[in-house]
Short mmCIF file of C-alpha atoms in Angstrom, two decimals:
data_model
loop_
_atom_site.label_atom_id
_atom_site.label_comp_id
_atom_site.label_asym_id
_atom_site.label_seq_id
_atom_site.Cartn_x
_atom_site.Cartn_y
_atom_site.Cartn_z
CA UNK V 117 -38.05 22.33 -22.44
CA UNK V 118 -34.80 20.42 -22.02
CA UNK V 119 -34.12 17.29 -24.02
CA UNK V 120 -34.44 13.85 -22.46
CA UNK V 121 -31.58 11.96 -20.83
CA UNK V 122 -30.42 8.74 -22.44
CA UNK V 123 -28.16 6.14 -20.81
CA UNK V 124 -26.06 3.72 -22.78
CA UNK V 125 -23.01 1.47 -22.30
CA UNK V 126 -19.55 2.79 -23.12
CA UNK V 127 -18.65 2.01 -26.73
CA UNK V 128 -15.51 1.97 -28.80
CA UNK V 129 -14.68 5.54 -29.74
CA UNK V 130 -16.05 7.04 -26.50
CA UNK V 131 -12.72 7.27 -24.65
CA UNK V 132 -11.83 10.86 -25.55
CA UNK V 133 -15.33 12.16 -24.77
CA UNK V 134 -15.42 10.22 -21.49
CA UNK V 135 -12.11 11.63 -20.24
CA UNK V 136 -12.92 15.11 -21.49
CA UNK V 137 -16.03 15.04 -19.33
CA UNK V 138 -14.17 13.59 -16.33
CA UNK V 139 -11.53 16.33 -16.38
CA UNK V 140 -14.24 19.00 -16.58
CA UNK V 141 -16.52 17.53 -13.89
CA UNK V 142 -15.82 18.85 -10.39
CA UNK V 143 -17.06 15.65 -8.74
CA UNK V 144 -14.94 13.30 -10.84
CA UNK V 145 -11.71 11.72 -9.61
CA UNK V 146 -8.64 10.09 -11.08
CA UNK V 147 -10.44 6.75 -10.77
CA UNK V 148 -13.16 7.89 -13.15
CA UNK V 149 -10.64 8.03 -15.99
CA UNK V 150 -11.53 5.59 -18.74
CA UNK V 151 -8.12 3.89 -18.64
CA UNK V 152 -9.20 2.00 -15.50
CA UNK V 153 -11.74 0.09 -17.57
CA UNK V 154 -9.06 -1.72 -19.57
CA UNK V 155 -6.81 -2.19 -16.54
CA UNK V 156 -9.59 -3.89 -14.58
CA UNK V 157 -10.50 -6.03 -17.55
CA UNK V 158 -7.02 -7.03 -18.72
CA UNK V 159 -5.04 -7.19 -15.45
CA UNK V 160 -7.75 -8.51 -13.11
CA UNK V 161 -10.02 -10.16 -15.72
CA UNK V 162 -13.20 -8.68 -14.27
CA UNK V 163 -16.23 -7.74 -16.33
CA UNK V 164 -16.87 -4.00 -16.55
CA UNK V 165 -20.10 -2.06 -17.04
CA UNK V 166 -19.24 1.54 -17.91
CA UNK V 167 -22.27 3.77 -18.48
CA UNK V 168 -22.71 7.23 -20.04
CA UNK V 169 -25.67 9.55 -19.63
CA UNK V 170 -26.22 11.98 -22.50
CA UNK V 171 -28.49 14.91 -23.10
CA UNK V 172 -28.80 16.29 -26.64
CA UNK V 173 -25.69 14.32 -27.60
CA UNK V 174 -23.56 15.73 -24.79
CA UNK V 175 -22.15 13.61 -21.96
CA UNK V 176 -23.66 14.88 -18.70
CA UNK V 177 -22.76 12.07 -16.27
CA UNK V 178 -20.75 8.85 -16.19
CA UNK V 179 -20.70 5.76 -13.99
CA UNK V 180 -17.83 3.24 -14.01
CA UNK V 181 -18.79 -0.20 -12.69
CA UNK V 182 -16.95 -3.49 -12.41
CA UNK V 183 -18.22 -6.92 -11.46
CA UNK V 184 -16.19 -9.09 -9.08
CA UNK V 185 -17.29 -12.70 -8.59
CA UNK V 186 -15.48 -14.78 -5.99
CA UNK V 187 -16.25 -17.97 -4.07
CA UNK V 188 -14.37 -16.54 -1.08
CA UNK V 189 -15.56 -12.94 -1.03
CA UNK V 190 -18.89 -12.96 -2.83
CA UNK V 191 -20.42 -11.51 -5.99
CA UNK V 192 -20.68 -7.74 -6.32
CA UNK V 193 -20.73 -4.80 -8.68
CA UNK V 194 -18.67 -1.87 -7.43
CA UNK V 195 -17.80 1.63 -8.49
CA UNK V 196 -14.94 1.04 -8.39
CA UNK V 197 -12.82 -1.95 -7.31
CA UNK V 198 -9.17 -1.16 -6.47
CA UNK V 199 -10.17 2.50 -6.14
CA UNK V 200 -10.84 4.57 -3.03
CA UNK V 201 -13.27 6.83 -4.90
CA UNK V 202 -15.95 6.09 -7.47
CA UNK V 203 -19.67 6.38 -7.97
CA UNK V 204 -21.46 8.68 -10.37
CA UNK V 205 -19.68 11.74 -11.72
CA UNK V 206 -22.08 14.43 -12.85
CA UNK V 207 -24.28 17.29 -11.67
CA UNK V 208 -27.38 16.57 -13.77
CA UNK V 209 -29.89 15.16 -11.26
CA UNK V 210 -32.01 13.39 -13.87
CA UNK V 211 -28.92 11.86 -15.47
CA UNK V 212 -27.62 10.62 -12.11
CA UNK V 213 -30.99 9.07 -11.33
CA UNK V 214 -31.09 7.39 -14.73
CA UNK V 215 -27.57 5.98 -14.25
CA UNK V 216 -28.50 4.56 -10.85
CA UNK V 217 -31.59 2.92 -12.33
CA UNK V 218 -29.46 1.37 -15.09
CA UNK V 219 -26.90 0.14 -12.56
CA UNK V 220 -29.65 -1.41 -10.46
CA UNK V 221 -30.97 -3.24 -13.51
CA UNK V 222 -27.49 -4.53 -14.39
CA UNK V 223 -26.91 -5.70 -10.82
CA UNK V 224 -30.24 -7.55 -10.66
CA UNK V 225 -29.69 -9.26 -14.01
CA UNK V 226 -26.18 -10.31 -12.97
CA UNK V 227 -27.54 -11.75 -9.72
CA UNK V 228 -25.02 -9.98 -7.49
CA UNK V 229 -25.24 -9.90 -3.71
CA UNK V 230 -24.76 -6.16 -3.53
CA UNK V 231 -24.01 -2.97 -5.44
CA UNK V 232 -21.44 -0.60 -3.92
CA UNK V 233 -20.76 3.07 -4.62
CA UNK V 234 -17.49 4.48 -3.22
CA UNK V 235 -18.59 8.10 -3.06
CA UNK V 236 -16.63 11.05 -1.78
CA UNK V 237 -19.93 12.72 -0.87
CA UNK V 238 -23.09 10.99 0.36
CA UNK V 239 -25.89 10.48 -2.14
CA UNK V 240 -28.25 8.20 -0.20
CA UNK V 241 -28.07 8.77 3.54
CA UNK V 242 -30.74 6.09 4.13
CA UNK V 243 -28.72 3.31 2.44
CA UNK V 244 -26.50 0.93 4.40
CA UNK V 245 -22.99 2.39 4.53
CA UNK V 246 -19.44 1.46 5.44
CA UNK V 247 -18.07 3.74 8.15
CA UNK V 248 -14.63 2.15 8.39
CA UNK V 249 -12.80 4.46 5.99
CA UNK V 250 -11.88 8.12 5.89
CA UNK V 251 -9.74 10.10 3.49
CA UNK V 252 -7.29 12.94 4.05
CA UNK V 253 -7.24 15.83 1.59
CA UNK V 254 -5.68 19.25 2.11
CA UNK V 255 -4.74 22.33 0.12
CA UNK V 256 -1.01 22.92 -0.06
CA UNK V 257 0.85 26.16 -0.53
CA UNK V 258 2.77 27.24 -3.59
CA UNK V 259 6.13 27.47 -1.81
CA UNK V 260 8.18 25.03 0.25
CA UNK V 261 8.69 27.23 3.31
CA UNK V 262 4.95 27.67 3.85
CA UNK V 263 4.34 23.93 3.49
CA UNK V 264 7.13 23.08 5.91
CA UNK V 265 5.72 25.56 8.44
CA UNK V 266 2.26 24.00 8.07
CA UNK V 267 3.51 20.59 9.26
CA UNK V 268 2.96 20.18 13.05
CA UNK V 269 6.11 20.58 15.12
CA UNK V 270 6.82 16.93 16.02
CA UNK V 271 6.31 15.72 12.48
CA UNK V 272 8.33 18.62 11.11
CA UNK V 273 11.20 17.50 13.35
CA UNK V 274 11.02 14.06 11.75
CA UNK V 275 11.24 15.59 8.28
CA UNK V 276 14.31 17.55 9.34
CA UNK V 277 15.78 14.37 10.84
CA UNK V 278 15.47 12.68 7.44
CA UNK V 279 17.16 15.63 5.79
CA UNK V 280 19.95 15.57 8.40
CA UNK V 281 20.43 11.84 7.79
CA UNK V 282 21.33 12.64 4.20
CA UNK V 283 18.35 10.84 2.65
CA UNK V 284 17.76 11.41 -1.05
CA UNK V 285 14.72 10.97 -3.28
CA UNK V 286 14.61 9.97 -6.93
CA UNK V 287 11.94 9.34 -9.55
CA UNK V 288 12.19 5.74 -10.76
CA UNK V 289 11.75 4.78 -14.39
CA UNK V 290 10.26 1.39 -13.55
CA UNK V 291 8.54 -0.53 -10.75
CA UNK V 292 11.53 -2.63 -9.63
CA UNK V 293 12.57 -0.84 -6.43
CA UNK V 294 8.97 0.02 -5.64
CA UNK V 295 7.75 -3.55 -5.85
CA UNK V 296 10.60 -4.94 -3.76
CA UNK V 297 9.77 -2.56 -0.88
CA UNK V 298 5.98 -2.70 -1.32
CA UNK V 299 5.68 -6.50 -1.44
CA UNK V 300 7.92 -6.97 1.60
CA UNK V 301 5.92 -4.34 3.48
CA UNK V 302 2.48 -5.85 2.85
CA UNK V 303 3.80 -9.31 3.76
CA UNK V 304 4.90 -7.95 7.14
CA UNK V 305 1.35 -6.70 7.63
CA UNK V 306 -0.13 -10.05 6.66
CA UNK V 307 -1.93 -9.01 3.47
CA UNK V 308 -1.54 -10.27 -0.12
CA UNK V 309 0.33 -8.09 -2.61
CA UNK V 310 -0.94 -6.95 -5.97
CA UNK V 311 1.14 -8.19 -8.88
CA UNK V 312 4.20 -6.40 -10.20
CA UNK V 313 2.52 -6.55 -13.61
CA UNK V 314 -0.29 -4.35 -12.26
CA UNK V 315 2.12 -1.61 -11.21
CA UNK V 316 4.03 -1.84 -14.48
CA UNK V 317 0.70 -1.45 -16.28
CA UNK V 318 -0.18 1.66 -14.26
CA UNK V 319 3.13 3.28 -15.16
CA UNK V 320 2.70 2.38 -18.81
CA UNK V 321 -0.97 3.35 -19.21
CA UNK V 322 -0.97 6.62 -17.27
CA UNK V 323 2.47 7.86 -18.32
CA UNK V 324 3.41 11.17 -16.67
CA UNK V 325 0.26 10.99 -14.51
CA UNK V 326 1.66 8.00 -12.60
CA UNK V 327 5.04 8.18 -10.92
CA UNK V 328 7.22 6.21 -8.51
CA UNK V 329 9.47 8.05 -6.06
CA UNK V 330 11.95 6.16 -3.89
CA UNK V 331 13.92 7.42 -0.90
CA UNK V 332 17.40 6.01 -0.33
CA UNK V 333 20.13 6.26 2.29
CA UNK V 334 23.34 8.16 1.45
CA UNK V 335 24.96 4.87 0.40
CA UNK V 336 22.11 4.10 -2.02
CA UNK V 337 20.03 1.59 -0.03
CA UNK V 338 16.30 1.93 -0.92
CA UNK V 339 14.35 2.70 2.24
CA UNK V 340 10.88 3.92 1.35
CA UNK V 341 8.84 4.26 -1.83
CA UNK V 342 5.52 5.56 -3.10
CA UNK V 343 3.53 5.31 -6.34
CA UNK V 344 1.45 8.44 -6.91
CA UNK V 345 -1.25 9.55 -9.32
CA UNK V 346 -1.66 13.09 -10.70
CA UNK V 347 -5.09 14.43 -11.62
CA UNK V 348 -5.75 18.07 -12.51
CA UNK V 349 -4.05 20.01 -9.68
CA UNK V 350 -4.01 17.06 -7.26
CA UNK V 351 -1.43 14.48 -6.25
CA UNK V 352 -2.56 11.16 -4.78
CA UNK V 353 0.17 9.06 -3.14
CA UNK V 354 -1.60 5.72 -3.50
CA UNK V 355 0.62 2.67 -2.99
CA UNK V 356 3.63 2.66 -0.68
CA UNK V 357 6.20 0.45 0.98
CA UNK V 358 9.24 0.70 3.19
CA UNK V 359 12.19 -1.17 4.63
CA UNK V 360 12.43 -2.02 8.33
CA UNK V 361 15.20 0.58 8.64
CA UNK V 362 12.96 3.38 7.35
CA UNK V 363 11.44 4.34 10.70
CA UNK V 364 14.69 4.93 12.57
CA UNK V 365 16.01 7.07 9.71
CA UNK V 366 12.74 9.04 9.36
CA UNK V 367 12.51 7.91 5.74
CA UNK V 368 8.72 7.88 5.59
CA UNK V 369 8.31 11.45 6.81
CA UNK V 370 11.08 12.56 4.48
CA UNK V 371 9.36 10.71 1.63
CA UNK V 372 6.08 12.55 1.98
CA UNK V 373 7.84 15.88 2.38
CA UNK V 374 9.80 15.27 -0.81
CA UNK V 375 6.61 14.23 -2.56
CA UNK V 376 4.87 17.41 -1.44
CA UNK V 377 7.85 19.50 -2.50
CA UNK V 378 7.95 17.89 -5.95
CA UNK V 379 4.17 18.20 -6.32
CA UNK V 380 4.33 21.93 -5.63
CA UNK V 381 7.01 22.34 -8.27
CA UNK V 382 4.69 20.54 -10.66
CA UNK V 383 1.84 22.95 -9.87
CA UNK V 384 -0.28 20.78 -7.59
CA UNK V 385 -2.45 22.52 -5.02
CA UNK V 386 -4.24 19.54 -3.41
CA UNK V 387 -2.39 16.81 -1.52
CA UNK V 388 -4.61 13.74 -1.22
CA UNK V 389 -3.05 11.60 1.50
CA UNK V 390 -5.52 8.85 0.66
CA UNK V 391 -7.82 6.45 2.44
CA UNK V 392 -7.13 4.92 5.84
CA UNK V 393 -9.07 2.78 8.26
CA UNK V 394 -10.13 4.70 11.37
CA UNK V 395 -7.87 4.18 14.36
CA UNK V 396 -4.98 2.53 12.50
CA UNK V 397 -1.31 3.54 12.33
CA UNK V 398 -1.64 5.18 8.88
CA UNK V 399 -4.69 7.10 10.14
CA UNK V 400 -2.69 8.50 13.08
CA UNK V 401 0.34 9.22 10.88
CA UNK V 402 -1.73 11.39 8.53
CA UNK V 403 -3.41 13.22 11.40
CA UNK V 404 0.02 13.94 12.84
CA UNK V 405 0.84 15.70 9.57
CA UNK V 406 -2.01 18.14 10.22
CA UNK V 407 -4.54 16.53 7.88
CA UNK V 408 -8.12 16.15 9.10
CA UNK V 409 -10.09 12.98 8.31
CA UNK V 410 -13.01 13.27 5.91
CA UNK V 411 -15.61 10.47 6.11
CA UNK V 412 -16.05 8.47 2.92
CA UNK V 413 -19.61 7.65 1.88
CA UNK V 414 -19.41 4.03 0.79
CA UNK V 415 -23.07 3.24 0.07
CA UNK V 416 -24.59 -0.18 -0.61
CA UNK V 417 -27.69 -1.54 -2.25
CA UNK V 418 -28.18 -5.04 -0.83
CA UNK V 419 -29.84 -7.80 -2.84
CA UNK V 420 -28.80 -11.20 -1.49
CA UNK V 421 -27.25 -10.30 1.85
CA UNK V 422 -28.55 -8.83 5.07
CA UNK V 423 -25.54 -6.67 5.92
CA UNK V 424 -22.65 -5.01 4.15
CA UNK V 425 -19.53 -7.18 3.60
CA UNK V 426 -16.44 -6.76 5.77
CA UNK V 427 -13.68 -8.01 3.48
CA UNK V 428 -10.88 -6.13 5.21
CA UNK V 429 -8.06 -6.90 7.68
CA UNK V 430 -10.04 -5.39 10.57
CA UNK V 431 -12.50 -8.29 10.41
CA UNK V 432 -11.67 -10.67 13.30
CA UNK V 433 -12.37 -13.73 11.16
CA UNK V 434 -9.25 -12.97 9.10
CA UNK V 435 -6.83 -12.90 12.06
CA UNK V 436 -5.68 -16.49 11.59
CA UNK V 437 -5.15 -15.92 7.86
CA UNK V 438 -3.11 -12.77 8.51
CA UNK V 439 -0.93 -14.56 11.06
CA UNK V 440 -0.33 -17.42 8.60
CA UNK V 441 0.37 -15.10 5.68
CA UNK V 442 3.09 -13.25 7.60
CA UNK V 443 5.04 -16.51 7.89
CA UNK V 444 5.11 -17.21 4.13
CA UNK V 445 8.36 -16.80 2.16
CA UNK V 446 8.23 -13.60 0.12
CA UNK V 447 8.44 -15.42 -3.22
CA UNK V 448 5.53 -17.70 -2.34
CA UNK V 449 3.42 -14.78 -1.11
CA UNK V 450 4.11 -12.79 -4.28
CA UNK V 451 3.06 -15.76 -6.42
CA UNK V 452 -0.17 -16.57 -4.58
CA UNK V 453 -1.13 -13.06 -3.46
CA UNK V 454 -2.34 -11.59 -6.77
CA UNK V 455 -4.81 -14.48 -7.24
CA UNK V 456 -6.38 -13.63 -3.86
CA UNK V 457 -6.30 -9.84 -3.95
CA UNK V 458 -7.86 -9.64 -7.43
CA UNK V 459 -11.10 -10.84 -5.85
CA UNK V 460 -11.04 -8.33 -3.01
CA UNK V 461 -11.20 -5.15 -5.08
#
């Protein structure tokens, strides 16, 4: 007879055991790493509820949760804000059920409007779900020639155009060039930027598992940039930005080719192109690279609302805000933006 499952909150001294389990669990992601707990708490000042399930003293499942309370966007507990993946990591059915019960109790006591799980794979097909997002993940080959050949012809021509234009890539030691391109890019799209402090924290906390790569013109002008995460044998290009001149010079296609090339040299075998909203430019760009969309199972337990929230730029009620935001001076947007986006998650 197997021993009973116990669920308890994360405690000081659990970090090594937590991450050891995450790296060994097939269903875990980079966003299950314990370092996110302190980042969410210290950078965004949100309350966290990290839970472990144990059997006979061994960790058998984990659930990272964070509570976001905002007058504008509501009160929720999510696994995990600022992450595209989350939810329970673990294969022990009883442990997963016990973690969900504990999360439900926490959510009810906190009085939240909803509980959200950002799963890669569906767990509750009868729950309300968000169908707006998909992700793009693909195995990559161990050599550059095979990866170049796997890129569809039109997109491969764009990569070669970037090479012909003499573009160069470099790994940056800080977030300076990245933030300049990223913040200008999101302003053009009418959305608030995360703080530079957040990106500096990512680079500091995750070390060699977080990296900025910037593409420049032959004369040294930064054109396109990306901040990526590394997890096991995967690379996840996660935050990006570009200059207006990037498109004509094919800097974005060149950027992702260089990132793939560098990832292969590092031993990566999965290229995670990341989450996109269905039908958008980034969605089409990734499909044009030969990646197929995989639906994300964002599942909700509703308590004080009748439908799932739509706190995203696709919501028509935000059109006026987006139009106004685009007209702000960059310095003003970068000052105000982090106070808004911290409540979006």
